[in-house]
PDB file of C-alpha atoms and ligand atoms in Angstrom:
ATOM      1  CA  ALA A   1      58.252  72.292  87.717  1.00 93.00           C
ATOM      2  CA  ALA A   2      61.914  72.874  88.288  1.00 93.00           C
ATOM      3  CA  ALA A   3      61.542  76.534  87.706  1.00 95.00           C
ATOM      4  CA  SER A   4      58.597  76.921  90.133  1.00 96.00           C
ATOM      5  CA  GLU A   5      60.456  74.958  92.720  1.00 95.00           C
ATOM      6  CA  ARG A   6      63.108  77.587  92.540  1.00 94.00           C
ATOM      7  CA  VAL A   7      60.748  80.577  92.555  1.00 95.00           C
ATOM      8  CA  PHE A   8      58.918  79.227  95.545  1.00 95.00           C
ATOM      9  CA  GLY A   9      62.247  78.346  97.289  1.00 93.00           C
ATOM     10  CA  PHE A  10      63.250  81.937  96.836  1.00 92.00           C
ATOM     11  CA  LEU A  11      59.900  83.276  98.229  1.00 93.00           C
ATOM     12  CA  GLU A  12      60.299  81.188 101.209  1.00 93.00           C
ATOM     13  CA  GLU A  13      63.700  82.447 102.159  1.00 88.00           C
ATOM     14  CA  PRO A  14      63.621  84.373 105.448  1.00 85.00           C
ATOM     15  CA  GLU A  15      63.809  88.196 105.205  1.00 84.00           C
ATOM     16  CA  MET A  16      67.332  89.647 105.702  1.00 82.00           C
ATOM     17  CA  ALA A  17      67.448  91.413 109.084  1.00 82.00           C
ATOM     18  CA  ASP A  18      66.371  95.057 109.025  1.00 85.00           C
ATOM     19  CA  GLU A  19      69.512  97.248 109.405  1.00 86.00           C
ATOM     20  CA  SER A  20      67.954 100.711 109.411  1.00 83.00           C
ATOM     21  CA  GLN A  21      68.991 101.280 113.121  1.00 85.00           C
ATOM     22  CA  LYS A  22      72.667 100.779 112.348  1.00 83.00           C
ATOM     23  CA  GLN A  23      74.338 104.228 112.584  1.00 82.00           C
ATOM     24  CA  ALA A  24      77.999 103.477 112.331  1.00 85.00           C
ATOM     25  CA  LEU A  25      79.554 103.413 108.880  1.00 90.00           C
ATOM     26  CA  LEU A  26      82.977 102.334 107.476  1.00 92.00           C
ATOM     27  CA  GLY A  27      84.439 105.328 105.729  1.00 89.00           C
ATOM     28  CA  ARG A  28      82.738 107.819 108.036  1.00 88.00           C
ATOM     29  CA  ASP A  29      83.891 109.218 111.376  1.00 85.00           C
ATOM     30  CA  SER A  30      81.510 109.588 114.170  1.00 82.00           C
ATOM     31  CA  ALA A  31      80.454 113.098 112.917  1.00 84.00           C
ATOM     32  CA  GLY A  32      79.647 111.635 109.530  1.00 83.00           C
ATOM     33  CA  ASN A  33      82.719 113.112 107.736  1.00 88.00           C
ATOM     34  CA  PRO A  34      84.316 110.864 105.054  1.00 87.00           C
ATOM     35  CA  ILE A  35      87.441 109.204 106.065  1.00 89.00           C
ATOM     36  CA  GLN A  36      89.794 106.818 104.238  1.00 89.00           C
ATOM     37  CA  VAL A  37      89.250 103.156 104.847  1.00 92.00           C
ATOM     38  CA  LYS A  38      92.643 101.554 105.500  1.00 93.00           C
ATOM     39  CA  GLY A  39      91.772  97.978 104.966  1.00 93.00           C
ATOM     40  CA  ASP A  40      93.060  96.138 108.064  1.00 96.00           C
ATOM     41  CA  VAL A  41      91.085  92.977 108.351  1.00 96.00           C
ATOM     42  CA  GLU A  42      90.805  90.747 111.384  1.00 96.00           C
ATOM     43  CA  PHE A  43      89.048  87.306 111.508  1.00 96.00           C
ATOM     44  CA  GLU A  44      88.481  86.377 115.153  1.00 96.00           C
ATOM     45  CA  HIS A  45      87.303  82.654 115.896  1.00 95.00           C
ATOM     46  CA  VAL A  46      84.988  82.765 112.860  1.00 95.00           C
ATOM     47  CA  ARG A  47      82.474  79.897 112.826  1.00 94.00           C
ATOM     48  CA  PHE A  48      80.073  79.206 110.098  1.00 94.00           C
ATOM     49  CA  GLY A  49      77.793  76.600 108.395  1.00 94.00           C
ATOM     50  CA  TYR A  50      75.330  77.136 105.540  1.00 93.00           C
ATOM     51  CA  GLU A  51      72.972  74.811 107.526  1.00 89.00           C
ATOM     52  CA  PRO A  52      72.944  75.261 111.258  1.00 83.00           C
ATOM     53  CA  ASP A  53      74.022  71.812 112.127  1.00 87.00           C
ATOM     54  CA  LYS A  54      76.673  71.324 109.505  1.00 89.00           C
ATOM     55  CA  PRO A  55      79.661  73.653 110.286  1.00 90.00           C
ATOM     56  CA  VAL A  56      81.871  74.428 107.311  1.00 91.00           C
ATOM     57  CA  ILE A  57      84.376  76.825 108.985  1.00 92.00           C
ATOM     58  CA  HIS A  58      85.216  75.771 112.527  1.00 92.00           C
ATOM     59  CA  ASP A  59      87.471  78.281 114.070  1.00 92.00           C
ATOM     60  CA  PHE A  60      89.185  80.679 111.587  1.00 91.00           C
ATOM     61  CA  SER A  61      91.425  83.425 112.918  1.00 93.00           C
ATOM     62  CA  ALA A  62      93.808  85.526 110.948  1.00 93.00           C
ATOM     63  CA  SER A  63      94.998  89.059 111.122  1.00 95.00           C
ATOM     64  CA  VAL A  64      95.740  91.021 107.893  1.00 95.00           C
ATOM     65  CA  LYS A  65      97.267  94.484 107.718  1.00 95.00           C
ATOM     66  CA  ALA A  66      96.259  97.078 105.269  1.00 95.00           C
ATOM     67  CA  GLY A  67      97.868  96.735 101.967  1.00 94.00           C
ATOM     68  CA  GLU A  68      98.898  93.057 102.477  1.00 94.00           C
ATOM     69  CA  LYS A  69      98.363  90.389  99.963  1.00 94.00           C
ATOM     70  CA  VAL A  70      96.880  87.214 101.391  1.00 95.00           C
ATOM     71  CA  ALA A  71      96.582  83.964  99.344  1.00 94.00           C
ATOM     72  CA  ILE A  72      94.010  81.405 100.255  1.00 94.00           C
ATOM     73  CA  VAL A  73      94.835  77.951  98.886  1.00 93.00           C
ATOM     74  CA  GLY A  74      93.515  74.481  99.450  1.00 90.00           C
ATOM     75  CA  PRO A  75      91.694  71.556  97.876  1.00 88.00           C
ATOM     76  CA  THR A  76      88.208  71.877  96.383  1.00 87.00           C
ATOM     77  CA  GLY A  77      85.545  72.099  99.171  1.00 89.00           C
ATOM     78  CA  ALA A  78      88.047  73.354 101.589  1.00 91.00           C
ATOM     79  CA  GLY A  79      86.036  76.579 102.314  1.00 90.00           C
ATOM     80  CA  LYS A  80      87.993  79.265 100.336  1.00 91.00           C
ATOM     81  CA  THR A  81      84.861  80.817  98.585  1.00 88.00           C
ATOM     82  CA  THR A  82      83.025  80.471 101.878  1.00 91.00           C
ATOM     83  CA  MET A  83      85.591  82.704 103.592  1.00 91.00           C
ATOM     84  CA  VAL A  84      85.112  85.311 100.855  1.00 90.00           C
ATOM     85  CA  ASN A  85      81.374  85.042 101.147  1.00 90.00           C
ATOM     86  CA  LEU A  86      81.661  85.691 104.976  1.00 94.00           C
ATOM     87  CA  LEU A  87      84.203  88.484 104.505  1.00 94.00           C
ATOM     88  CA  MET A  88      81.747  90.466 102.224  1.00 92.00           C
ATOM     89  CA  ARG A  89      78.911  89.610 104.545  1.00 93.00           C
ATOM     90  CA  PHE A  90      76.890  87.713 101.981  1.00 91.00           C
ATOM     91  CA  TYR A  91      76.184  85.366 105.001  1.00 92.00           C
ATOM     92  CA  ASP A  92      76.132  86.147 108.726  1.00 91.00           C
ATOM     93  CA  LEU A  93      78.501  84.294 110.944  1.00 93.00           C
ATOM     94  CA  THR A  94      77.468  81.643 113.372  1.00 93.00           C
ATOM     95  CA  GLY A  95      80.159  82.749 115.821  1.00 93.00           C
ATOM     96  CA  GLY A  96      83.194  84.982 116.070  1.00 95.00           C
ATOM     97  CA  THR A  97      83.810  88.391 114.387  1.00 96.00           C
ATOM     98  CA  ILE A  98      85.183  89.858 111.263  1.00 97.00           C
ATOM     99  CA  ARG A  99      86.542  93.377 111.586  1.00 97.00           C
ATOM    100  CA  ILE A 100      87.436  95.937 109.031  1.00 96.00           C
ATOM    101  CA  ASP A 101      89.676  98.685 110.456  1.00 95.00           C
ATOM    102  CA  GLY A 102      88.523  97.530 113.880  1.00 93.00           C
ATOM    103  CA  VAL A 103      84.778  97.808 113.127  1.00 93.00           C
ATOM    104  CA  ALA A 104      82.794  94.522 113.291  1.00 94.00           C
ATOM    105  CA  THR A 105      81.259  94.082 109.912  1.00 94.00           C
ATOM    106  CA  ASN A 106      77.803  93.119 111.450  1.00 92.00           C
ATOM    107  CA  GLU A 107      77.685  96.465 113.071  1.00 93.00           C
ATOM    108  CA  VAL A 108      77.367  98.503 109.918  1.00 93.00           C
ATOM    109  CA  PRO A 109      74.822  97.934 107.124  1.00 93.00           C
ATOM    110  CA  ARG A 110      75.527  95.333 104.398  1.00 92.00           C
ATOM    111  CA  TRP A 111      75.812  97.756 101.497  1.00 91.00           C
ATOM    112  CA  ASN A 112      78.478  99.636 103.461  1.00 92.00           C
ATOM    113  CA  VAL A 113      80.577  96.465 103.780  1.00 94.00           C
ATOM    114  CA  HIS A 114      80.143  95.691 100.069  1.00 91.00           C
ATOM    115  CA  SER A 115      81.334  99.135  98.932  1.00 90.00           C
ATOM    116  CA  GLN A 116      84.740  98.339 100.530  1.00 94.00           C
ATOM    117  CA  PHE A 117      85.448  95.673  98.066  1.00 93.00           C
ATOM    118  CA  SER A 118      86.351  95.346  94.412  1.00 91.00           C
ATOM    119  CA  MET A 119      86.061  91.804  93.011  1.00 87.00           C
ATOM    120  CA  VAL A 120      87.491  90.059  90.093  1.00 86.00           C
ATOM    121  CA  LEU A 121      85.969  86.672  89.757  1.00 80.00           C
ATOM    122  CA  GLN A 122      86.583  83.719  87.729  1.00 73.00           C
ATOM    123  CA  ASP A 123      83.286  83.830  85.794  1.00 74.00           C
ATOM    124  CA  THR A 124      83.447  87.322  84.426  1.00 79.00           C
ATOM    125  CA  TRP A 125      80.230  88.965  83.811  1.00 81.00           C
ATOM    126  CA  VAL A 126      79.428  91.822  81.364  1.00 86.00           C
ATOM    127  CA  PHE A 127      75.950  93.133  80.884  1.00 87.00           C
ATOM    128  CA  ARG A 128      74.054  94.517  77.940  1.00 89.00           C
ATOM    129  CA  GLY A 129      75.321  98.056  77.774  1.00 91.00           C
ATOM    130  CA  SER A 130      78.204 100.066  76.452  1.00 93.00           C
ATOM    131  CA  ILE A 131      81.726  99.274  77.260  1.00 94.00           C
ATOM    132  CA  PHE A 132      81.854 102.500  79.209  1.00 95.00           C
ATOM    133  CA  GLU A 133      78.896 101.374  81.207  1.00 94.00           C
ATOM    134  CA  ASN A 134      80.360  98.076  81.863  1.00 93.00           C
ATOM    135  CA  VAL A 135      83.546  99.394  83.245  1.00 94.00           C
ATOM    136  CA  ALA A 136      82.026 102.248  85.293  1.00 93.00           C
ATOM    137  CA  TYR A 137      79.489  99.800  86.610  1.00 89.00           C
ATOM    138  CA  SER A 138      77.800 101.004  89.782  1.00 82.00           C
ATOM    139  CA  LYS A 139      80.200 103.766  90.601  1.00 85.00           C
ATOM    140  CA  GLU A 140      78.911 107.265  90.425  1.00 87.00           C
ATOM    141  CA  GLY A 141      80.804 110.200  88.814  1.00 91.00           C
ATOM    142  CA  VAL A 142      83.202 108.108  86.658  1.00 92.00           C
ATOM    143  CA  THR A 143      84.512 110.146  83.800  1.00 94.00           C
ATOM    144  CA  HIS A 144      85.438 108.959  80.307  1.00 94.00           C
ATOM    145  CA  ASP A 145      89.011 109.540  81.216  1.00 94.00           C
ATOM    146  CA  ASP A 146      88.861 107.274  84.327  1.00 93.00           C
ATOM    147  CA  VAL A 147      87.540 104.542  82.163  1.00 95.00           C
ATOM    148  CA  GLN A 148      90.007 105.007  79.404  1.00 94.00           C
ATOM    149  CA  ARG A 149      92.924 105.025  81.815  1.00 92.00           C
ATOM    150  CA  ALA A 150      91.908 101.850  83.423  1.00 92.00           C
ATOM    151  CA  CYS A 151      91.477 100.268  80.080  1.00 93.00           C
ATOM    152  CA  ALA A 152      94.858 101.409  78.854  1.00 91.00           C
ATOM    153  CA  ALA A 153      96.331 100.060  82.038  1.00 87.00           C
ATOM    154  CA  VAL A 154      95.099  96.602  81.262  1.00 88.00           C
ATOM    155  CA  GLY A 155      95.941  96.792  77.591  1.00 88.00           C
ATOM    156  CA  LEU A 156      92.384  97.038  76.219  1.00 91.00           C
ATOM    157  CA  ASP A 157      92.331 100.674  75.214  1.00 93.00           C
ATOM    158  CA  ARG A 158      93.956  99.979  71.760  1.00 92.00           C
ATOM    159  CA  TYR A 159      91.457  97.271  70.884  1.00 92.00           C
ATOM    160  CA  ILE A 160      88.577  99.437  72.068  1.00 93.00           C
ATOM    161  CA  GLN A 161      89.745 102.337  69.759  1.00 93.00           C
ATOM    162  CA  THR A 162      89.397 100.082  66.755  1.00 92.00           C
ATOM    163  CA  LEU A 163      85.662  99.462  67.334  1.00 89.00           C
ATOM    164  CA  PRO A 164      83.479 101.795  65.291  1.00 88.00           C
ATOM    165  CA  ASP A 165      81.767 103.287  68.405  1.00 91.00           C
ATOM    166  CA  GLY A 166      84.794 103.068  70.681  1.00 93.00           C
ATOM    167  CA  TYR A 167      83.873 103.247  74.364  1.00 94.00           C
ATOM    168  CA  ASP A 168      80.230 103.682  73.356  1.00 94.00           C
ATOM    169  CA  THR A 169      80.062 100.237  71.624  1.00 91.00           C
ATOM    170  CA  LYS A 170      77.263  98.133  72.937  1.00 91.00           C
ATOM    171  CA  LEU A 171      78.170  94.758  74.233  1.00 88.00           C
ATOM    172  CA  ASP A 172      75.489  92.269  73.168  1.00 78.00           C
ATOM    173  CA  ASP A 173      75.193  89.101  71.277  1.00 66.00           C
ATOM    174  CA  LYS A 174      76.677  90.725  68.154  1.00 69.00           C
ATOM    175  CA  THR A 175      79.665  92.436  69.708  1.00 71.00           C
ATOM    176  CA  SER A 176      81.091  90.284  72.328  1.00 74.00           C
ATOM    177  CA  LEU A 177      84.650  90.188  73.807  1.00 83.00           C
ATOM    178  CA  SER A 178      86.829  87.258  74.001  1.00 84.00           C
ATOM    179  CA  GLN A 179      87.256  85.461  77.276  1.00 81.00           C
ATOM    180  CA  GLY A 180      90.567  87.135  77.903  1.00 82.00           C
ATOM    181  CA  GLN A 181      89.268  90.488  77.117  1.00 87.00           C
ATOM    182  CA  ARG A 182      86.306  89.995  79.315  1.00 87.00           C
ATOM    183  CA  GLN A 183      88.641  89.182  82.212  1.00 85.00           C
ATOM    184  CA  LEU A 184      90.772  92.297  81.428  1.00 88.00           C
ATOM    185  CA  LEU A 185      87.511  94.371  81.390  1.00 91.00           C
ATOM    186  CA  THR A 186      86.564  93.182  84.838  1.00 90.00           C
ATOM    187  CA  ILE A 187      89.976  94.098  86.161  1.00 89.00           C
ATOM    188  CA  ALA A 188      89.541  97.574  84.624  1.00 92.00           C
ATOM    189  CA  ARG A 189      86.274  97.773  86.369  1.00 93.00           C
ATOM    190  CA  ALA A 190      87.876  96.894  89.627  1.00 91.00           C
ATOM    191  CA  MET A 191      90.522  99.568  89.077  1.00 90.00           C
ATOM    192  CA  VAL A 192      87.861 102.164  88.513  1.00 93.00           C
ATOM    193  CA  GLN A 193      85.898 101.021  91.600  1.00 91.00           C
ATOM    194  CA  ASN A 194      89.138 101.757  93.554  1.00 89.00           C
ATOM    195  CA  ALA A 195      87.948 100.028  96.732  1.00 92.00           C
ATOM    196  CA  PRO A 196      90.330  99.555  99.665  1.00 93.00           C
ATOM    197  CA  ILE A 197      90.045  95.713  99.651  1.00 95.00           C
ATOM    198  CA  LEU A 198      90.352  93.541  96.692  1.00 93.00           C
ATOM    199  CA  ILE A 199      89.138  89.925  96.098  1.00 92.00           C
ATOM    200  CA  LEU A 200      90.691  88.059  93.209  1.00 88.00           C
ATOM    201  CA  ASP A 201      89.517  84.674  92.163  1.00 80.00           C
ATOM    202  CA  GLU A 202      92.166  83.817  89.703  1.00 70.00           C
ATOM    203  CA  ALA A 203      91.314  82.970  86.176  1.00 58.00           C
ATOM    204  CA  THR A 204      92.429  79.510  85.226  1.00 56.00           C
ATOM    205  CA  SER A 205      92.629  77.900  81.758  1.00 53.00           C
ATOM    206  CA  SER A 206      90.719  79.053  78.712  1.00 61.00           C
ATOM    207  CA  VAL A 207      93.144  81.933  77.769  1.00 68.00           C
ATOM    208  CA  ASP A 208      96.427  81.532  75.895  1.00 75.00           C
ATOM    209  CA  THR A 209      99.715  81.806  77.784  1.00 78.00           C
ATOM    210  CA  ARG A 210     100.396  85.409  76.505  1.00 80.00           C
ATOM    211  CA  THR A 211      96.998  86.700  77.459  1.00 78.00           C
ATOM    212  CA  GLU A 212      97.439  84.987  80.806  1.00 77.00           C
ATOM    213  CA  GLU A 213     100.693  86.916  81.395  1.00 81.00           C
ATOM    214  CA  VAL A 214      98.915  90.158  80.546  1.00 81.00           C
ATOM    215  CA  ILE A 215      96.115  89.397  82.932  1.00 79.00           C
ATOM    216  CA  GLN A 216      98.607  88.436  85.642  1.00 80.00           C
ATOM    217  CA  LYS A 217     100.469  91.733  85.207  1.00 83.00           C
ATOM    218  CA  ALA A 218      97.084  93.678  85.352  1.00 82.00           C
ATOM    219  CA  MET A 219      96.082  91.753  88.531  1.00 81.00           C
ATOM    220  CA  ASP A 220      99.410  92.429  90.122  1.00 83.00           C
ATOM    221  CA  SER A 221      99.188  96.109  89.551  1.00 83.00           C
ATOM    222  CA  LEU A 222      95.694  96.139  91.006  1.00 85.00           C
ATOM    223  CA  THR A 223      96.929  94.672  94.219  1.00 87.00           C
ATOM    224  CA  VAL A 224      99.317  97.463  94.855  1.00 86.00           C
ATOM    225  CA  GLY A 225      98.270  99.563  97.851  1.00 87.00           C
ATOM    226  CA  ARG A 226      95.218  97.486  98.653  1.00 92.00           C
ATOM    227  CA  THR A 227      94.529  94.754 100.946  1.00 95.00           C
ATOM    228  CA  SER A 228      93.951  91.764  98.639  1.00 94.00           C
ATOM    229  CA  PHE A 229      92.664  88.322  99.062  1.00 94.00           C
ATOM    230  CA  VAL A 230      93.697  85.951  96.331  1.00 92.00           C
ATOM    231  CA  ILE A 231      92.200  82.588  95.833  1.00 90.00           C
ATOM    232  CA  ALA A 232      94.971  80.979  93.946  1.00 81.00           C
ATOM    233  CA  HIS A 233      94.754  77.999  91.581  1.00 77.00           C
ATOM    234  CA  ARG A 234      98.246  78.060  90.208  1.00 76.00           C
ATOM    235  CA  LEU A 235     100.636  78.464  93.164  1.00 82.00           C
ATOM    236  CA  SER A 236     103.280  79.969  91.038  1.00 77.00           C
ATOM    237  CA  THR A 237     101.485  83.371  91.130  1.00 78.00           C
ATOM    238  CA  ILE A 238     101.323  83.672  94.887  1.00 85.00           C
ATOM    239  CA  LYS A 239     104.984  83.240  95.741  1.00 87.00           C
ATOM    240  CA  ASN A 240     105.051  86.984  96.628  1.00 87.00           C
ATOM    241  CA  ALA A 241     102.123  86.920  99.000  1.00 92.00           C
ATOM    242  CA  ASP A 242     102.673  88.327 102.458  1.00 94.00           C
ATOM    243  CA  MET A 243     100.702  85.403 104.013  1.00 94.00           C
ATOM    244  CA  ILE A 244      99.483  82.213 102.541  1.00 95.00           C
ATOM    245  CA  LEU A 245      96.646  80.485 104.308  1.00 93.00           C
ATOM    246  CA  VAL A 246      96.301  76.813 103.555  1.00 94.00           C
ATOM    247  CA  MET A 247      92.952  75.499 104.239  1.00 93.00           C
ATOM    248  CA  ASP A 248      91.506  72.017 104.390  1.00 92.00           C
ATOM    249  CA  HIS A 249      87.995  70.991 105.640  1.00 91.00           C
ATOM    250  CA  GLY A 250      87.268  74.520 106.856  1.00 88.00           C
ATOM    251  CA  ASP A 251      90.332  74.917 108.941  1.00 88.00           C
ATOM    252  CA  ILE A 252      93.641  76.634 108.389  1.00 90.00           C
ATOM    253  CA  ILE A 253      96.146  73.909 108.553  1.00 93.00           C
ATOM    254  CA  GLU A 254      99.228  75.885 107.601  1.00 94.00           C
ATOM    255  CA  ARG A 255     100.125  79.570 107.370  1.00 94.00           C
ATOM    256  CA  GLY A 256     103.176  81.499 106.383  1.00 94.00           C
ATOM    257  CA  THR A 257     105.173  82.858 103.382  1.00 94.00           C
ATOM    258  CA  HIS A 258     105.968  80.669 100.411  1.00 94.00           C
ATOM    259  CA  ASP A 259     109.529  80.109 101.563  1.00 94.00           C
ATOM    260  CA  GLU A 260     108.447  79.275 105.041  1.00 95.00           C
ATOM    261  CA  LEU A 261     105.875  76.856 103.888  1.00 94.00           C
ATOM    262  CA  LEU A 262     108.214  75.093 101.404  1.00 93.00           C
ATOM    263  CA  ALA A 263     110.879  74.850 104.144  1.00 94.00           C
ATOM    264  CA  LYS A 264     108.225  73.218 106.371  1.00 94.00           C
ATOM    265  CA  GLY A 265     107.719  70.454 103.938  1.00 93.00           C
ATOM    266  CA  GLY A 266     104.076  69.951 104.740  1.00 93.00           C
ATOM    267  CA  PHE A 267     100.754  70.025 102.817  1.00 93.00           C
ATOM    268  CA  TYR A 268     101.548  73.235 100.838  1.00 93.00           C
ATOM    269  CA  ALA A 269     105.028  71.960  99.834  1.00 93.00           C
ATOM    270  CA  ASP A 270     103.427  68.842  98.572  1.00 92.00           C
ATOM    271  CA  LEU A 271     100.883  70.733  96.654  1.00 89.00           C
ATOM    272  CA  TYR A 272     103.484  73.191  95.157  1.00 89.00           C
ATOM    273  CA  ASN A 273     105.896  70.451  94.162  1.00 88.00           C
ATOM    274  CA  SER A 274     103.182  68.311  92.503  1.00 86.00           C
ATOM    275  CA  GLN A 275     102.042  71.412  90.355  1.00 80.00           C
ATOM    276  CA  PHE A 276     105.578  72.280  89.664  1.00 72.00           C
ATOM    277  CA  ALA A 277     106.285  68.795  88.384  1.00 70.00           C
ATOM    278  CA  GLN A 278     103.178  68.959  86.226  1.00 66.00           C
ATOM    279  CA  THR A 279     104.347  72.233  84.694  1.00 62.00           C
ATOM    280  CA  GLU A 280     107.749  70.779  83.921  1.00 58.00           C
ATOM    281  CA  LEU A 281     106.087  67.904  82.129  1.00 56.00           C
ATOM    282  CA  THR A 282     103.811  69.907  80.062  1.00 53.00           C
ATOM    283  CA  ALA A 283     106.355  72.674  79.281  1.00 47.00           C
TER     284      ALA A 283
HETATM  285  N1  LIG B 301      75.472  77.675  99.212  1.00 55.74           N
HETATM  286  C1  LIG B 301      75.927  76.557  99.900  1.00 55.74           C
HETATM  287  N2  LIG B 301      74.928  75.856 100.646  1.00 55.74           N
HETATM  288  C2  LIG B 301      75.435  74.714 101.320  1.00 55.74           C
HETATM  289  N3  LIG B 301      76.510  74.288 101.437  1.00 55.74           N
HETATM  290  C3  LIG B 301      77.612  74.923 100.606  1.00 55.74           C
HETATM  291  C4  LIG B 301      77.323  76.104  99.916  1.00 55.74           C
HETATM  292  N4  LIG B 301      78.379  76.615  99.262  1.00 55.74           N
HETATM  293  C5  LIG B 301      79.400  75.743  99.686  1.00 55.74           C
HETATM  294  N5  LIG B 301      78.942  74.718 100.536  1.00 55.74           N
HETATM  295  C6  LIG B 301      79.727  73.698 101.152  1.00 55.74           C
HETATM  296  O1  LIG B 301      80.755  74.300 101.855  1.00 55.74           O
HETATM  297  C7  LIG B 301      82.006  73.694 101.733  1.00 55.74           C
HETATM  298  C8  LIG B 301      83.053  74.648 101.388  1.00 55.74           C
HETATM  299  O2  LIG B 301      82.718  75.128 100.022  1.00 55.74           O
HETATM  300  P1  LIG B 301      83.519  76.183  99.259  1.00 55.74           P
HETATM  301  O3  LIG B 301      82.755  76.619  98.098  1.00 55.74           O
HETATM  302  O4  LIG B 301      83.791  77.350 100.310  1.00 55.74           O
HETATM  303  O5  LIG B 301      84.894  75.407  98.932  1.00 55.74           O
HETATM  304  P2  LIG B 301      86.189  75.992  98.030  1.00 55.74           P
HETATM  305  O6  LIG B 301      87.309  75.921  98.865  1.00 55.74           O
HETATM  306  O7  LIG B 301      85.842  77.339  97.463  1.00 55.74           O
HETATM  307  O8  LIG B 301      86.192  74.927  96.824  1.00 55.74           O
HETATM  308  P3  LIG B 301      86.694  75.262  95.212  1.00 55.74           P
HETATM  309  O9  LIG B 301      88.091  75.140  95.162  1.00 55.74           O
HETATM  310  O10 LIG B 301      86.058  73.995  94.540  1.00 55.74           O
HETATM  311  O11 LIG B 301      86.056  76.513  94.851  1.00 55.74           O
HETATM  312  C9  LIG B 301      81.721  72.528 100.925  1.00 55.74           C
HETATM  313  O12 LIG B 301      81.533  71.425 101.562  1.00 55.74           O
HETATM  314  C10 LIG B 301      80.442  72.854 100.095  1.00 55.74           C
HETATM  315  O13 LIG B 301      79.718  71.730  99.776  1.00 55.74           O
HETATM  316 MG1  LIG B 302      85.495  78.189  95.497  1.00 55.74          MG
END
């Protein structure tokens, strides 16, 4: 009964709007020639609710320059994941506009928005297939060298070389990677995707301190030269962000750099100091 409820719920969902008439594309000039997407992102009075009468995001505005690293922090339920969902256009806005390089994301097809992003999410996913296929993922024309270079950059190459089939090793129930290795594999995947905008939902727990350091380094190198949005769980990792957005109840309640926010002595400073105190205790 529970399963059929989900199936029928899915069938009853309204169709997504037809987008076949949308001519403009990110990454193409008006004549259709490929151009580089820079990765400027602009949120202008964004409003949104998953249900029409229950707003989650009230009035979100922020302007991000290409290549900047933006951290989004805030308590659970604040709306961090929601902002990422909206940015990638998994949902349409109730009001306001999100622009990438000055183009409103609802004026181009969804697939075209999605292809501007690489994501590294907290729950890593690998699928049944070879290591090569898992890293190359949906990108076309990826060579063995591309995959190997990315795996070397995240420190996985050596391990893969020790497997009997190397990069052709099938990942299934018999050969599986550890949690840390899976996280590194998804970072390698994002490197190969090489999209102009990056979304990182930081890994927490479940890896040892050394692996965490390796992952952190790999993530840091991934953000270089890309606009990145980092949903940070440990504030120590976002000290170098160009802008920190502190969210609570769907609103930005503070914004600035780490030093500015600490000096302000508000919500962020409290959050940081409490995490810092905890680290001191456990160390
Ligand atoms: N698919 C959904 N349908 C309806 N409401 C949702 C949905 N996803 C999230 N919400 C609601 O939207 C609000 C913001 O949730 P969101 O997932 O953005 O929080 P978050 O800041 O990412 O929290 P966390 O730190 O726990 O990941 C919450 O009140 C949540 O209950
Ligand atoms: Mg979330």
